[in-house]
Amino acid sequence: MQDSTSFDVRFHRASANWPGNALLFQGAGQVLIEPDFVTLHGVSHRSFRFPKRERHRLRMVDILNVRVEGPDVLFHVSDLERRREIGFSTPDRASARAIAALLPERWTDEFKLAYTERETFHDRMDYWSPSTPAIWTLLAANILIFLAMWLELQGILKPPPRLPFKPFPGWGAHDAVLAHAQLMAQGLGRLPGMLAEPKQWWTQIAALGGWGKAVNPAVLKLQLLEWGSNMPLLTLGASQHWRLLTSMFLHGNLLHLLFNMFTLWQVGQLCERVFGSARFIGLYLLAGLCGSLASLVWNLLTHHAGGNSVGASGAIFGIIGGLLAFIGRTNSGVPPTVVQDLRGAIAPFLLFNIAAGFVYPHTDNAAHIGGLVGGYLAGHLLARSLHVPAQPTPRRPREGGDPC
């Protein structure tokens, strides 16, 4: 009887954090390795069907491009026509290495070049920017400001209101800051009572989301104005130019905040590691200001001097533009394979969101396009080279993928 070795594994749908597989397996499974075959046992999940336990037997001669990425094992199968990559997770890195050691050590020249370039890119980013403190700071700032505004809103809506809510002189005046603080304190005082009444949560969800009868839209608009939204009548008419900056950190409702923060987290981590934290902050602010200026000019040209613009999307489009500028530079240190990957991922996102902006009436496409163009120009100014010096200071090895 031929020797065989069995391993417990877990299959996943393809995503940014998990390896996919062409067999559409999901969940716990098993890999049986024999001298001439590899048998995969798992549960397949297909649309409009019940999950089905299946077994697939692969010839060892058809397996190539085996590599280990942390606890994950990935390889290609030459006889599969669709989604040729197979991947699964093991309990630990040692198990992944043990499986890979039993599989063929055969790499195609094309894949070896692409894999080596991707690893070089990650090594260079790890050398220059091993962490991303700026992106977490920006996320925290946007979220905390939104929560502060929500607390203030609870103070405004407190029956009976202890303070009349009326236009304040602006953040530059001491009495305005004090009034905002008092309203937030009132809102904070309401929290224990809200927690004791579960029915109140639907009202609060509506207030966070910015819909329903719980909050008058005029009150929400006035609150955004008091916190620094970008309205031409005030930004230019009242010479409150600081609104170009403050409007970048305000959001109209919870969905607006969540979408922008998710996109910022997805794109910002890579962008910060490419530019470095200080340059990334500069890129974010410059792009956001360009987006605010573009929104301001567009509102004036279309005779919407009362337009009220808020959101981080202009800055987010700007860091994407900055990333496009960075990877397009000849001395960037970004390998050609990675440049192709990033352009292929960025282009559909930009096309979809800009096109959607022309369809959805409440989208500030001027801020998006202005931020994108401003970020692209700023990206050229702030770009650096990722090439590692000839004699770098020794650094701790990166926990990344390994060829086998």
XYZ file of C-alpha atoms in Angstrom:
404
model
C 0.000 0.000 0.000
C 1.309 3.436 -0.916
C 2.088 5.930 1.837
C -0.308 8.858 2.278
C -0.434 11.851 4.606
C -3.610 13.628 5.703
C -3.973 17.238 6.891
C -6.947 19.130 8.303
C -7.433 22.443 6.476
C -10.009 25.175 5.979
C -11.214 26.464 2.622
C -12.423 30.018 1.953
C -14.039 32.194 -0.643
C -11.461 34.343 -2.401
C -10.992 37.733 -0.711
C -8.310 40.221 0.244
C -7.510 38.271 3.418
C -8.202 34.638 2.486
C -7.040 32.374 -0.343
C -9.746 31.257 -2.740
C -10.069 27.962 -4.565
C -11.371 26.997 -7.992
C -13.376 24.144 -6.474
C -15.664 26.552 -4.571
C -15.018 24.721 -1.299
C -15.805 26.505 1.966
C -15.267 25.617 5.590
C -13.438 22.690 7.194
C -11.896 20.128 4.876
C -9.062 17.693 4.447
C -6.075 17.263 2.146
C -4.762 13.768 1.455
C -1.324 13.653 -0.175
C -0.153 10.489 -1.946
C 2.941 9.942 -4.100
C 1.085 10.637 -7.378
C -2.129 12.355 -6.310
C -3.531 15.058 -4.033
C -7.128 14.559 -2.911
C -9.132 17.486 -1.553
C -12.184 16.797 0.603
C -14.555 19.681 1.291
C -18.028 21.156 1.098
C -18.913 23.055 -2.064
C -21.305 26.023 -1.915
C -23.036 26.956 -5.162
C -25.753 29.493 -5.889
C -29.318 28.310 -5.236
C -28.156 24.853 -4.147
C -27.633 23.098 -0.859
C -24.017 22.625 0.261
C -22.582 19.345 -0.996
C -19.666 17.315 0.315
C -17.297 16.551 -2.549
C -13.900 15.056 -3.281
C -11.482 16.181 -5.999
C -8.413 14.199 -6.964
C -5.581 16.122 -8.595
C -2.574 14.627 -10.353
C 0.723 15.568 -8.791
C 2.197 16.337 -12.232
C -0.468 19.021 -12.774
C 0.453 20.964 -9.613
C 2.852 23.897 -9.927
C 3.708 27.295 -8.428
C 3.370 26.106 -4.814
C 3.983 28.757 -2.173
C 3.333 29.402 1.495
C 1.888 32.670 2.839
C 1.774 32.487 6.610
C -0.528 29.552 7.459
C -1.925 29.436 3.897
C -0.892 27.126 1.058
C -1.576 28.124 -2.547
C -0.782 26.467 -5.869
C -1.908 26.274 -9.480
C -3.365 23.275 -11.256
C -2.574 23.130 -14.959
C -5.697 21.202 -16.018
C -8.255 23.625 -14.587
C -9.669 26.134 -17.070
C -11.328 28.534 -14.633
C -9.740 30.162 -11.586
C -6.734 27.916 -11.710
C -5.552 28.785 -8.228
C -6.230 26.458 -5.287
C -5.705 27.701 -1.733
C -6.530 26.744 1.831
C -5.532 27.598 5.391
C -3.772 25.316 7.862
C -3.633 25.580 11.670
C -0.164 27.161 11.622
C 2.810 28.049 9.461
C 4.614 24.784 10.281
C 1.684 22.757 8.915
C 1.637 24.859 5.757
C 5.343 24.250 5.214
C 4.868 20.510 5.803
C 2.191 20.337 3.093
C 4.211 22.410 0.646
C 7.256 20.176 1.165
C 5.228 17.215 -0.162
C 4.133 19.056 -3.319
C 6.148 19.559 -6.535
C 8.799 22.288 -6.595
C 7.995 23.505 -10.070
C 7.445 27.176 -10.936
C 6.701 28.743 -14.302
C 9.058 31.547 -15.339
C 6.197 34.040 -15.660
C 4.789 33.280 -12.218
C 8.215 33.260 -10.570
C 8.934 36.743 -11.918
C 5.554 38.107 -10.765
C 5.841 36.472 -7.353
C 9.383 37.739 -6.825
C 8.397 41.284 -7.786
C 5.436 41.280 -5.401
C 7.615 40.033 -2.557
C 10.234 42.680 -3.358
C 7.550 45.362 -3.204
C 6.331 44.184 0.218
C 9.902 43.966 1.515
C 10.569 47.543 0.426
C 7.401 48.812 2.106
C 8.318 46.930 5.274
C 11.738 48.561 5.268
C 10.452 52.133 4.913
C 7.022 52.024 6.582
C 6.387 48.941 8.740
C 3.324 50.516 10.408
C 0.477 52.903 9.516
C -0.198 55.293 12.422
C -1.555 58.100 10.228
C -4.444 56.125 8.780
C -5.639 55.076 12.237
C -5.386 58.688 13.410
C -7.523 59.892 10.497
C -10.087 57.149 11.070
C -10.290 58.016 14.756
C -10.638 61.755 14.046
C -13.523 61.268 11.607
C -15.353 58.800 13.852
C -14.884 60.834 17.045
C -16.139 64.008 15.370
C -19.223 62.154 14.132
C -19.900 60.786 17.640
C -19.439 64.243 19.140
C -21.971 65.647 16.700
C -24.378 62.825 17.554
C -24.039 63.612 21.269
C -24.690 67.262 20.536
C -27.755 66.283 18.534
C -29.116 64.401 21.541
C -28.646 67.569 23.573
C -30.492 69.585 20.943
C -33.423 67.147 20.901
C -33.630 66.787 24.690
C -37.223 67.548 25.782
C -37.506 70.215 27.000
C -34.281 71.675 25.547
C -32.198 73.450 28.132
C -30.437 75.530 25.531
C -32.051 77.114 22.474
C -30.401 75.838 19.311
C -29.682 78.742 17.042
C -26.823 79.728 14.750
C -23.631 80.204 16.723
C -20.982 82.767 15.790
C -18.607 80.006 14.698
C -15.862 77.900 16.193
C -13.606 80.925 16.540
C -15.731 82.420 19.318
C -15.457 81.290 22.938
C -19.216 81.305 23.516
C -19.765 79.064 20.482
C -17.297 76.467 21.745
C -18.936 76.607 25.177
C -22.404 76.182 23.658
C -21.303 73.127 21.685
C -19.749 71.631 24.811
C -22.915 72.211 26.839
C -25.082 70.542 24.221
C -22.736 67.543 24.076
C -22.861 67.311 27.871
C -26.665 67.288 27.700
C -26.538 64.522 25.129
C -24.142 62.520 27.276
C -26.551 62.882 30.187
C -29.309 61.284 28.103
C -27.341 58.067 27.436
C -28.310 56.188 30.674
C -32.007 56.760 29.988
C -31.613 55.692 26.361
C -29.887 52.471 27.389
C -32.774 51.692 29.757
C -35.349 52.026 26.948
C -34.669 49.608 24.056
C -37.408 51.191 21.937
C -35.394 54.374 21.853
C -32.696 52.632 19.832
C -34.766 52.739 16.643
C -35.051 56.480 17.079
C -31.308 56.746 17.632
C -30.524 54.611 14.604
C -32.700 56.952 12.557
C -30.882 59.930 14.042
C -27.488 58.403 13.211
C -28.593 57.460 9.736
C -30.098 60.858 9.082
C -33.529 59.615 8.073
C -36.983 59.206 9.572
C -39.106 61.673 11.535
C -36.808 61.660 14.563
C -34.741 64.581 13.315
C -35.747 67.568 11.258
C -33.428 67.760 8.176
C -33.151 71.500 8.729
C -31.666 70.846 12.177
C -29.107 68.430 10.694
C -28.151 70.952 8.014
C -27.794 73.716 10.570
C -25.649 71.517 12.768
C -23.320 70.699 9.847
C -23.022 74.418 9.129
C -22.100 75.116 12.742
C -19.404 72.441 12.650
C -17.832 73.753 9.443
C -19.477 72.415 6.275
C -18.429 73.925 2.956
C -21.141 76.364 1.851
C -20.102 79.085 -0.642
C -22.229 81.731 1.093
C -20.143 81.248 4.255
C -16.811 79.975 2.903
C -16.453 82.908 0.532
C -19.272 85.285 1.452
C -18.344 85.397 5.130
C -14.618 84.744 4.489
C -14.739 81.544 6.562
C -12.049 79.839 4.491
C -11.346 77.318 7.238
C -14.466 75.478 6.068
C -12.435 74.098 3.164
C -10.546 72.047 5.767
C -13.172 71.312 8.409
C -15.726 69.995 5.893
C -13.335 67.104 5.134
C -13.936 65.667 8.616
C -17.751 65.943 8.687
C -20.321 63.399 7.485
C -24.032 63.757 6.922
C -25.099 60.388 8.337
C -23.865 57.016 9.493
C -23.901 55.357 6.062
C -21.883 58.238 4.636
C -19.316 57.828 7.403
C -19.118 54.025 7.175
C -18.624 53.958 3.420
C -15.931 56.628 3.499
C -14.080 55.106 6.456
C -14.128 51.627 4.930
C -12.690 52.957 1.675
C -10.133 55.063 3.521
C -9.028 52.027 5.528
C -8.776 49.839 2.427
C -6.817 52.301 0.284
C -5.104 54.370 2.958
C -3.011 51.603 4.473
C -1.219 50.880 1.213
C -0.927 54.555 0.343
C 0.596 55.455 3.721
C 3.184 52.687 3.470
C 4.122 53.828 -0.028
C 4.422 57.540 0.787
C 5.345 57.363 4.475
C 3.178 58.701 7.285
C 4.144 62.393 7.118
C 3.882 62.605 3.321
C 0.608 60.671 3.430
C -0.940 63.211 5.833
C 0.224 65.990 3.521
C -1.276 64.206 0.517
C -4.576 63.650 2.329
C -4.935 67.285 3.376
C -3.845 68.752 0.031
C -6.167 66.459 -1.901
C -9.038 67.221 0.457
C -8.523 70.948 0.052
C -8.494 70.565 -3.733
C -11.751 68.616 -3.499
C -13.313 71.320 -1.333
C -12.179 74.033 -3.741
C -13.566 72.127 -6.727
C -16.895 71.680 -4.932
C -16.962 75.376 -4.082
C -16.246 76.461 -7.669
C -18.821 74.045 -9.081
C -21.531 75.303 -6.737
C -20.769 78.867 -7.776
C -20.779 78.016 -11.498
C -24.092 76.208 -11.185
C -25.571 79.000 -9.040
C -25.865 76.851 -5.908
C -24.295 79.240 -3.450
C -26.324 77.559 -0.703
C -24.912 74.106 -1.447
C -23.713 72.299 1.663
C -20.760 69.965 1.064
C -19.224 67.578 3.630
C -17.263 64.345 3.624
C -13.837 62.787 3.302
C -14.468 61.409 -0.188
C -12.551 64.189 -1.927
C -9.465 63.378 0.142
C -9.990 59.642 -0.426
C -10.153 60.111 -4.197
C -7.064 62.259 -3.787
C -4.959 59.565 -2.131
C -5.997 57.217 -4.945
C -4.822 59.842 -7.427
C -1.602 60.191 -5.455
C -1.074 56.436 -5.596
C -1.556 56.469 -9.367
C 1.028 59.237 -9.640
C 3.466 57.329 -7.421
C 3.347 54.037 -9.316
C 3.671 55.859 -12.639
C 7.080 57.312 -11.774
C 10.091 55.533 -13.263
C 12.162 55.695 -10.054
C 9.354 54.754 -7.662
C 10.732 51.339 -6.782
C 7.368 49.708 -7.505
C 7.945 46.632 -9.733
C 6.068 46.399 -13.068
C 3.891 43.479 -11.930
C 2.657 45.468 -8.913
C 2.036 48.552 -11.074
C -0.152 46.447 -13.356
C -1.999 44.903 -10.393
C -2.709 48.273 -8.783
C -3.878 49.941 -11.978
C -6.175 47.013 -12.658
C -7.693 47.312 -9.177
C -7.993 51.116 -9.100
C -9.471 51.746 -12.563
C -12.822 49.936 -12.005
C -13.275 51.637 -8.620
C -12.770 55.097 -10.095
C -14.952 54.485 -13.147
C -17.816 53.046 -11.115
C -17.837 55.722 -8.422
C -17.468 58.668 -10.784
C -20.213 57.273 -13.032
C -22.443 56.682 -9.991
C -21.838 60.268 -8.959
C -23.523 61.504 -12.141
C -26.538 59.279 -11.471
C -27.040 59.819 -7.746
C -28.056 63.488 -7.259
C -26.640 63.966 -3.745
C -23.092 62.918 -4.656
C -20.535 65.725 -4.813
C -18.720 64.599 -7.949
C -16.911 67.911 -8.192
C -15.178 67.151 -4.889
C -14.347 63.635 -6.089
C -12.817 64.761 -9.373
C -11.119 67.778 -7.811
C -9.630 65.612 -5.094
C -8.496 63.024 -7.640
C -6.728 65.608 -9.815
C -5.275 67.449 -6.816
C -4.081 64.200 -5.289
C -2.442 63.154 -8.551
C -0.492 66.426 -8.740
C 0.388 66.314 -5.038
C 1.455 62.693 -5.437
C 4.151 63.728 -7.875
C 5.379 66.402 -5.449
C 5.426 64.129 -2.413
C 6.588 60.892 -4.026
C 9.746 59.167 -2.815
C 11.704 56.143 -3.990
C 11.107 52.777 -2.347
C 14.514 51.448 -3.369
C 16.398 50.203 -0.321
C 19.929 51.636 0.210
C 22.856 49.451 -0.764
C 23.825 48.834 2.873
C 20.583 49.060 4.836
C 20.335 48.828 8.565
C 19.463 45.222 9.482
C 15.753 44.796 10.101
C 13.599 42.003 11.456
C 12.521 39.615 8.638
C 8.997 40.099 7.337
C 6.322 37.490 8.026
C 5.363 37.036 4.404
C 4.992 34.403 1.724
C 7.722 31.912 0.968
C 8.347 30.001 -2.227
C 8.661 26.272 -1.822
